[in-house]
Short mmCIF file of C-alpha atoms in Angstrom, two decimals:
data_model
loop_
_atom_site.label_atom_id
_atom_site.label_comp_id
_atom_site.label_asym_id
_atom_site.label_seq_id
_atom_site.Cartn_x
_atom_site.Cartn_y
_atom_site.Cartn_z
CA UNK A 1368 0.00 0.00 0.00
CA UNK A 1369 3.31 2.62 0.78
CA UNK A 1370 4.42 1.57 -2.74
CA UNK A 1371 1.24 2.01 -4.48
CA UNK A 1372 0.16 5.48 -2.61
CA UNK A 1373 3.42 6.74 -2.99
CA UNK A 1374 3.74 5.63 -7.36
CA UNK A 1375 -0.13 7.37 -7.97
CA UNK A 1376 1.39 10.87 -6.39
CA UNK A 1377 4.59 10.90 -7.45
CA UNK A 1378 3.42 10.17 -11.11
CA UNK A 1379 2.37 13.53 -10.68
CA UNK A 1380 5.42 14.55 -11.04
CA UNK A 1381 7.67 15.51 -14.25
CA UNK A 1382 3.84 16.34 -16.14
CA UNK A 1383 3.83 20.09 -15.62
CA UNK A 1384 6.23 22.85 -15.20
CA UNK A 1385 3.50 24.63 -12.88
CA UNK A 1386 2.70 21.56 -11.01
CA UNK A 1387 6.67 20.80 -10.13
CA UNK A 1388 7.33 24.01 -8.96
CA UNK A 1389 4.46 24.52 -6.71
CA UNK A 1390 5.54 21.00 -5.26
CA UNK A 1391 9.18 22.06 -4.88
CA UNK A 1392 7.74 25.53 -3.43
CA UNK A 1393 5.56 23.49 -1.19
CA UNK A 1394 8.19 20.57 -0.06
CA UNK A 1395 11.18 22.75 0.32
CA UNK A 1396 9.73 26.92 1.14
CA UNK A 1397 6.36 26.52 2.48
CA UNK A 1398 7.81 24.82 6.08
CA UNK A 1399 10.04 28.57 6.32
CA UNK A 1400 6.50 30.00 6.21
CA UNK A 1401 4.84 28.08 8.32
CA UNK A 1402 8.10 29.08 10.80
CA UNK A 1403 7.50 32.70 10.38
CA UNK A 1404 3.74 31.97 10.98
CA UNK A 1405 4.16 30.18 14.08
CA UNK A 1406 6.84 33.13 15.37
CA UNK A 1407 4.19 35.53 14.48
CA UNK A 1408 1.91 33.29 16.66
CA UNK A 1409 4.38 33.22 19.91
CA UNK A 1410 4.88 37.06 19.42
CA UNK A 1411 1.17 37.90 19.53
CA UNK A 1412 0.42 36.51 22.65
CA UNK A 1413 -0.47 38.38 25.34
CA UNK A 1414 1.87 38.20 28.68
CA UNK A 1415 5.47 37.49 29.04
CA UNK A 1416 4.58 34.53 31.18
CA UNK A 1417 2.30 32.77 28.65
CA UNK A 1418 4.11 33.37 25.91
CA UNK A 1419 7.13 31.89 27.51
CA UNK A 1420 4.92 29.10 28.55
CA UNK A 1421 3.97 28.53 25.28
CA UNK A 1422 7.41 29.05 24.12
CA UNK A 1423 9.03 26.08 26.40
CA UNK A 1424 5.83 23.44 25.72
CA UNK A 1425 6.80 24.12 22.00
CA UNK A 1426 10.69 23.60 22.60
CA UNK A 1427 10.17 20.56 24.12
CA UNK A 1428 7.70 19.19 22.45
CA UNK A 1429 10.05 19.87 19.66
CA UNK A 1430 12.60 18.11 21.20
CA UNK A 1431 11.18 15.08 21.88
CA UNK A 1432 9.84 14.45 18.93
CA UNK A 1433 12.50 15.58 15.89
CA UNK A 1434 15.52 15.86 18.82
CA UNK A 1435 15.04 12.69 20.64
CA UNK A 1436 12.39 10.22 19.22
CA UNK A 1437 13.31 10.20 15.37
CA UNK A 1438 16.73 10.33 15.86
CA UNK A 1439 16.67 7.15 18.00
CA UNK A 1440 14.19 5.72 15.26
CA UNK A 1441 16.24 6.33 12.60
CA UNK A 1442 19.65 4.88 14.27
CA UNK A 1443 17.88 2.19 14.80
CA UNK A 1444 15.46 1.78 11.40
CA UNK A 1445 17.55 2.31 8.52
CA UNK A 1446 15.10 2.89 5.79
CA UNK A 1447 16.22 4.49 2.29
CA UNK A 1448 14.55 7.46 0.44
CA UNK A 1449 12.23 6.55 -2.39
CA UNK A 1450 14.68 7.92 -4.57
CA UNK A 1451 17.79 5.74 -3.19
CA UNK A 1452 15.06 2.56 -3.29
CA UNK A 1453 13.91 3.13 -6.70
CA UNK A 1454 16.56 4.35 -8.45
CA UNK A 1455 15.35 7.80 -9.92
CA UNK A 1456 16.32 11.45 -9.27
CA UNK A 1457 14.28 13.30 -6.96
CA UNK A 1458 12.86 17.33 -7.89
CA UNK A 1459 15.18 18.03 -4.50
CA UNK A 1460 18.01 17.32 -2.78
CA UNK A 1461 17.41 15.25 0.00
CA UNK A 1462 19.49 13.18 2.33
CA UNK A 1463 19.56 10.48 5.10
CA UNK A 1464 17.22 7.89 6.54
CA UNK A 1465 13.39 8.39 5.12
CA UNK A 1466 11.20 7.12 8.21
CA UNK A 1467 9.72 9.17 9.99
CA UNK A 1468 9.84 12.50 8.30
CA UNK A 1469 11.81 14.89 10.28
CA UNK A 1470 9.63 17.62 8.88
CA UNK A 1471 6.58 16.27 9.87
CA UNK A 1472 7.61 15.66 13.24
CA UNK A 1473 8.71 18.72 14.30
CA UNK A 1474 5.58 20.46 11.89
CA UNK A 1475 3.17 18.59 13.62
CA UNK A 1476 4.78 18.95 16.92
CA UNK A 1477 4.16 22.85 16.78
CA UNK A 1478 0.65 22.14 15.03
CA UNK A 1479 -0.20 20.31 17.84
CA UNK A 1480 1.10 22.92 20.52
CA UNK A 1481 -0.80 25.41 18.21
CA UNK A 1482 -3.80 23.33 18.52
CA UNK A 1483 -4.28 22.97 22.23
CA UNK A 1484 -3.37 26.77 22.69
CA UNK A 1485 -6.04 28.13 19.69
CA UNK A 1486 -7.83 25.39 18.06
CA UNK A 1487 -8.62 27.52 15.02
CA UNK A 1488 -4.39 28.18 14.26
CA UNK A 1489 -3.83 24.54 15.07
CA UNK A 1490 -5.70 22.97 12.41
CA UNK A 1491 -4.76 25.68 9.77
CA UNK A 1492 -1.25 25.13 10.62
CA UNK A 1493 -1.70 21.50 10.56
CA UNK A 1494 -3.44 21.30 7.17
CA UNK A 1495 -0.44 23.91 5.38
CA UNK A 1496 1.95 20.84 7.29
CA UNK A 1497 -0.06 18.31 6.09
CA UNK A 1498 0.69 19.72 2.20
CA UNK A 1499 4.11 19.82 3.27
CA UNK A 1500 3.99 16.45 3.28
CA UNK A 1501 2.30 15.25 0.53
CA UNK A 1502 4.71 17.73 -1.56
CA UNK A 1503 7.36 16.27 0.15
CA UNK A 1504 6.21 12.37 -1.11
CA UNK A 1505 5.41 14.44 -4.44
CA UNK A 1506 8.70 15.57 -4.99
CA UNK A 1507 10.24 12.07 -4.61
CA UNK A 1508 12.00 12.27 -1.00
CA UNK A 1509 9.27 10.29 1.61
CA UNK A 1510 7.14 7.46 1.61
CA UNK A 1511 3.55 7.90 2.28
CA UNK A 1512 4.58 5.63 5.60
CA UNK A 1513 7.03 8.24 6.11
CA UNK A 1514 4.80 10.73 6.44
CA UNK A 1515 2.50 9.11 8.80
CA UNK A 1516 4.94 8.01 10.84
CA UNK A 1517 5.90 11.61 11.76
CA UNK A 1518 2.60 13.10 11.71
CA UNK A 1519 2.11 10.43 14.79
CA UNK A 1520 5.35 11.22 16.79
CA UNK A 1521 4.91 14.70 16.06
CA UNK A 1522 1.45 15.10 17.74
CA UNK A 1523 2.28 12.48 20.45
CA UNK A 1524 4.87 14.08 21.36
CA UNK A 1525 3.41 17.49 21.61
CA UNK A 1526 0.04 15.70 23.60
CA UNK A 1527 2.76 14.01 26.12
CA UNK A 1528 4.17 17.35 26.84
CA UNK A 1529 1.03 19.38 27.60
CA UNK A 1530 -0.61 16.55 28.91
CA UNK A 1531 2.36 15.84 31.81
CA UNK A 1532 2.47 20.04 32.33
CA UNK A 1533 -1.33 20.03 33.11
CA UNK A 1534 -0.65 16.97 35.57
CA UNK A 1535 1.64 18.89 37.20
CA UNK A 1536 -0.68 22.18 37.46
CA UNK A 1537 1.88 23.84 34.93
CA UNK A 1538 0.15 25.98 32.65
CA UNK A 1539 1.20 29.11 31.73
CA UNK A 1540 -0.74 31.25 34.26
CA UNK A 1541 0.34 33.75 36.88
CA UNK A 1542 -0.44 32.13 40.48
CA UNK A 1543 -3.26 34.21 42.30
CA UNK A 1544 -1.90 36.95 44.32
CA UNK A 1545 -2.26 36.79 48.13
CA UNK A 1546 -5.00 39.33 48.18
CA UNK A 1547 -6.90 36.82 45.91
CA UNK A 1548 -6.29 33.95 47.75
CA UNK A 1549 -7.72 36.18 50.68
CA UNK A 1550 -10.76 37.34 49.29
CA UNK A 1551 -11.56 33.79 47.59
CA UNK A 1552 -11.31 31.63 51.26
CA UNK A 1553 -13.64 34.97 52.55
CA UNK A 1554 -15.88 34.07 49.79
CA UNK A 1555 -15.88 30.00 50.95
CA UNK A 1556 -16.14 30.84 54.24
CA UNK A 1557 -19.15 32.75 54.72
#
């Protein structure tokens, strides 16, 4: 099923000028825009605190799943490129182990992060990630499998971190001021 999914899009390929280079645009410049987009994100939001909350759930979410988990996956899993496998030139320059894609787990990692902090930016961000990936199976680099695969670390990674911070009563939010805590047990008590 890999094999067969992964021959019916990239014999898209090599048909149309237009069609390559909006592939090539999509596998190789759209994930720098979806960076600036996510920045653009961090910097918007309101409160040093929270956005430095948000910033350190995204780092290491981000770490555990491009830093840690596929990096351990793929000294472990050797698994060649379609283009190594099948013996063809990809439309870009790609090298190293194929499964999972790095750019979809660290994509999907910040989609995710995106997601459980505005649901509306997470699932725009995770659809523009989600053509990152088919572009990046277009252009000849990753396997459908590929693809998956880091889709799955990439948002279980992300879910483990804000998951565990929540446990812990980490999220992001100033702790009530004594005066607060005063007036709420006031409150209780009467």
């Amino acid at each position: 099923m890999n094999s067969a999914l992964f021959a019916s899009i990239y014999s898209l390929s090599h048909r149309s000028g237009l069609l390559d280079f909006l592939g090539i645009f999509a596998a190789q410049y759209l994930p720098y825009i979806l960076l600036i987009v996510f920045l653009v994100y961090l910097i918007q939001i309101k409160g040093t605190r929270r956005r430095l909350f948000f910033f350190g759930e995204t780092a290491l979410a981000v770490i555990l799943a491009r830093g840690l988990l596929t990096e351990w996956i793929r000294f472990f899993y050797i698994h060649p490129r379609p283009f190594e496998a099948l013996q063809f030139t990809s439309l870009i320059p790609e090298s190293g182990n194929s499964f999972p894609s790095g750019h979809m787990t660290f994509y999907f990692a910040l989609a995710a992060v995106l997601f459980f902090a505005n649901r509306k930016w997470g699932l725009w961000f995770g659809a523009a990630t989600l053509l990152v990936g088919i572009a990046r199976i277009f252009v000849g680099v990753h396997w459908p499998a590929d693809i998956l695969g880091g889709i799955i670390i990439g948002i279980a990674s992300a879910a483990a971190v804000h998951f565990t911070l929540r446990r812990f009563g980490i999220n992001g939010e100033a702790p009530p001021s004594l005066r607060e805590v005063i007036v709420e047990e006031t409150i209780v008590l009467e």
